Amino acid sequence: MSLTNEHIKNRLAEKFGDVLTNFEEAFGMMSFHAPKELNLKVMQFLYDEEDLQFRFLSDLTAVHYPNQKGAELAVVYHLHNFVDNVRLRFKVFTDITTPQVYTATSLFSSANWMERETYDFFGVDFVGHPNLVRILNVDEMDYFPMRKEFPLEDQTRVDKDDEMFGRGGNVGI
């Protein structure tokens, strides 16, 4: 039997009921949302079940959604089943003021560095991580640079000519 997204979704529904939401399929990859308290249980289930075998964490990162009050940060997991060559993605959301999510290092050793990078750039506190310290930025940094908390440009600059950047003026003449 070839592993299908429909089979994966049915198995997840059997195990977790309706707590997993937002199932969708884009470009053949299934995605869904899970409560942050269940991130490890979902991963462990996908790992352990013989008919699923998602035993490789190919990526782990975060996304900042500043307009989603109470769920501003999403931790995104990409899992891969090598046997059937199937990938899936799921997200867990957390409040930016208490960004605690359980670490996946006990299940995937590759999560170690990915979680450190995600902490470094987004500020997600991976509870239980063996060494959650900055990995790419300086230790003295008191902010998380990938959060959308700062404007992309300094709106007070007077030393640039907007016409040179295709904004305003007689563009295209």
CSV table of C-alpha atoms in Angstrom, one decimal:
chain,number,residue,atom,x,y,z
A,1,MET,CA,0.0,0.0,0.0
A,2,SER,CA,1.3,3.4,-0.9
A,3,LEU,CA,1.0,6.0,1.9
A,4,THR,CA,-1.5,8.7,1.0
A,5,ASN,CA,-2.3,12.0,2.6
A,6,GLU,CA,-5.9,10.8,3.2
A,7,HIS,CA,-4.6,7.7,5.1
A,8,ILE,CA,-2.3,9.9,7.2
A,9,LYS,CA,-5.2,12.3,8.0
A,10,ASN,CA,-7.5,9.4,8.9
A,11,ARG,CA,-4.9,7.9,11.3
A,12,LEU,CA,-4.3,11.2,12.9
A,13,ALA,CA,-8.1,11.7,13.4
A,14,GLU,CA,-8.4,8.2,14.9
A,15,LYS,CA,-5.7,9.0,17.4
A,16,PHE,CA,-6.3,12.7,18.2
A,17,GLY,CA,-9.9,13.3,17.2
A,18,ASP,CA,-10.7,16.9,16.2
A,19,VAL,CA,-7.9,18.7,18.1
A,20,LEU,CA,-5.8,18.7,15.0
A,21,THR,CA,-7.2,21.3,12.6
A,22,ASN,CA,-6.6,23.2,9.3
A,23,PHE,CA,-5.8,20.2,7.2
A,24,GLU,CA,-4.9,21.2,3.7
A,25,GLU,CA,-2.9,19.9,0.8
A,26,ALA,CA,-0.7,22.1,-1.3
A,27,PHE,CA,1.6,20.7,-4.0
A,28,GLY,CA,1.0,17.2,-2.7
A,29,MET,CA,2.2,18.0,0.9
A,30,MET,CA,-0.3,17.8,3.7
A,31,SER,CA,-0.3,20.4,6.4
A,32,PHE,CA,-2.2,20.8,9.6
A,33,HIS,CA,-2.2,22.6,13.0
A,34,ALA,CA,-1.8,21.0,16.4
A,35,PRO,CA,-2.1,22.4,19.9
A,36,LYS,CA,1.4,23.2,21.2
A,37,GLU,CA,0.9,20.9,24.2
A,38,LEU,CA,0.6,17.9,21.8
A,39,ASN,CA,3.6,18.6,19.5
A,40,LEU,CA,5.6,15.7,20.9
A,41,LYS,CA,2.7,13.3,21.0
A,42,VAL,CA,1.9,14.0,17.4
A,43,MET,CA,5.5,13.5,16.4
A,44,GLN,CA,5.9,10.4,18.4
A,45,PHE,CA,2.7,8.9,16.9
A,46,LEU,CA,3.9,9.7,13.3
A,47,TYR,CA,7.3,8.2,14.2
A,48,ASP,CA,6.1,5.0,15.9
A,49,GLU,CA,3.3,3.8,13.7
A,50,GLU,CA,4.5,1.2,11.3
A,51,ASP,CA,2.1,2.4,8.5
A,52,LEU,CA,3.3,6.0,8.9
A,53,GLN,CA,7.1,6.0,9.7
A,54,PHE,CA,7.8,9.7,9.7
A,55,ARG,CA,11.3,9.2,11.2
A,56,PHE,CA,13.2,12.2,9.8
A,57,LEU,CA,12.8,15.8,10.9
A,58,SER,CA,13.9,17.6,7.8
A,59,ASP,CA,13.3,21.1,9.0
A,60,LEU,CA,12.1,23.0,12.1
A,61,THR,CA,11.6,26.8,12.1
A,62,ALA,CA,9.2,29.5,13.2
A,63,VAL,CA,7.0,32.2,11.6
A,64,HIS,CA,5.9,35.4,13.3
A,65,TYR,CA,2.3,36.4,12.7
A,66,PRO,CA,2.1,39.8,14.5
A,67,ASN,CA,-1.6,40.2,13.9
A,68,GLN,CA,-2.7,36.9,15.4
A,69,LYS,CA,-3.1,37.9,19.0
A,70,GLY,CA,-2.4,35.0,21.4
A,71,ALA,CA,-0.9,32.9,18.6
A,72,GLU,CA,1.8,35.2,17.2
A,73,LEU,CA,4.5,32.6,16.9
A,74,ALA,CA,4.2,29.3,14.9
A,75,VAL,CA,6.7,26.6,15.2
A,76,VAL,CA,6.8,24.7,11.9
A,77,TYR,CA,7.8,21.0,11.7
A,78,HIS,CA,8.6,19.3,8.4
A,79,LEU,CA,8.7,15.5,8.7
A,80,HIS,CA,9.7,12.9,6.0
A,81,ASN,CA,8.9,9.3,5.5
A,82,PHE,CA,11.8,7.8,3.5
A,83,VAL,CA,10.1,4.5,2.9
A,84,ASP,CA,7.2,6.0,0.9
A,85,ASN,CA,8.9,9.3,0.1
A,86,VAL,CA,6.1,11.3,1.7
A,87,ARG,CA,6.5,14.6,3.5
A,88,LEU,CA,4.2,16.5,5.8
A,89,ARG,CA,4.2,19.8,7.7
A,90,PHE,CA,2.5,20.8,10.9
A,91,LYS,CA,2.4,24.0,13.0
A,92,VAL,CA,1.9,24.7,16.6
A,93,PHE,CA,1.1,28.2,17.7
A,94,THR,CA,2.1,30.0,20.9
A,95,ASP,CA,1.7,33.4,22.5
A,96,ILE,CA,4.7,35.7,22.0
A,97,THR,CA,4.7,36.7,25.7
A,98,THR,CA,5.0,33.0,26.7
A,99,PRO,CA,6.7,31.3,23.8
A,100,GLN,CA,7.2,27.9,25.4
A,101,VAL,CA,7.1,24.7,23.2
A,102,TYR,CA,8.4,21.3,24.2
A,103,THR,CA,11.7,20.3,22.6
A,104,ALA,CA,11.8,17.5,20.0
A,105,THR,CA,15.4,16.6,20.8
A,106,SER,CA,14.5,13.4,22.6
A,107,LEU,CA,12.9,12.1,19.4
A,108,PHE,CA,15.1,13.8,16.7
A,109,SER,CA,18.7,14.6,17.5
A,110,SER,CA,18.7,16.9,14.5
A,111,ALA,CA,16.2,19.1,16.4
A,112,ASN,CA,19.0,20.3,18.6
A,113,TRP,CA,20.6,22.8,16.3
A,114,MET,CA,17.3,23.7,14.5
A,115,GLU,CA,15.7,24.6,17.8
A,116,ARG,CA,18.7,26.7,18.9
A,117,GLU,CA,18.5,28.6,15.6
A,118,THR,CA,14.7,29.1,16.0
A,119,TYR,CA,15.3,30.3,19.5
A,120,ASP,CA,18.1,32.6,18.4
A,121,PHE,CA,16.0,34.3,15.6
A,122,PHE,CA,12.4,34.1,16.9
A,123,GLY,CA,12.7,33.7,20.7
A,124,VAL,CA,10.9,30.3,21.0
A,125,ASP,CA,11.8,28.7,24.4
A,126,PHE,CA,12.1,25.0,23.7
A,127,VAL,CA,11.3,23.5,27.1
A,128,GLY,CA,13.7,20.7,28.0
A,129,HIS,CA,16.3,21.5,25.4
A,130,PRO,CA,19.7,20.4,26.6
A,131,ASN,CA,21.6,23.6,25.6
A,132,LEU,CA,19.2,26.4,24.4
A,133,VAL,CA,21.7,29.2,23.8
A,134,ARG,CA,22.2,31.5,20.9
A,135,ILE,CA,23.9,29.9,18.0
A,136,LEU,CA,24.4,32.6,15.3
A,137,ASN,CA,23.8,35.9,17.0
A,138,VAL,CA,25.9,37.5,19.8
A,139,ASP,CA,24.9,36.5,23.4
A,140,GLU,CA,24.3,40.2,24.3
A,141,MET,CA,21.5,40.6,21.8
A,142,ASP,CA,18.3,41.4,23.6
A,143,TYR,CA,15.9,41.0,20.7
A,144,PHE,CA,15.0,38.4,18.1
A,145,PRO,CA,15.8,39.7,14.6
A,146,MET,CA,13.3,37.6,12.6
A,147,ARG,CA,10.3,38.8,14.4
A,148,LYS,CA,8.3,41.5,12.5
A,149,GLU,CA,8.7,44.1,15.2
A,150,PHE,CA,10.8,46.6,13.4
A,151,PRO,CA,10.1,48.6,10.1
A,152,LEU,CA,12.0,47.3,7.1
A,153,GLU,CA,13.1,50.9,6.2
A,154,ASP,CA,13.9,54.0,8.2
A,155,GLN,CA,11.0,56.3,7.1
A,156,THR,CA,12.9,59.4,8.3
A,157,ARG,CA,15.9,59.0,5.9
A,158,VAL,CA,16.5,62.0,3.6
A,159,ASP,CA,19.6,60.7,1.9
A,160,LYS,CA,17.9,58.5,-0.6
A,161,ASP,CA,16.0,59.3,-3.8
A,162,ASP,CA,12.8,57.2,-4.0
A,163,GLU,CA,12.9,57.5,-7.8
A,164,MET,CA,16.0,55.4,-7.9
A,165,PHE,CA,14.1,52.6,-6.2
A,166,GLY,CA,11.1,52.7,-8.5
A,167,ARG,CA,8.9,54.5,-6.1
A,168,GLY,CA,7.2,57.8,-7.2
A,169,GLY,CA,8.4,60.2,-9.8
A,170,ASN,CA,8.4,59.4,-13.5
A,171,VAL,CA,9.2,55.7,-13.4
A,172,GLY,CA,9.5,54.0,-16.8
A,173,ILE,CA,10.3,57.1,-18.9
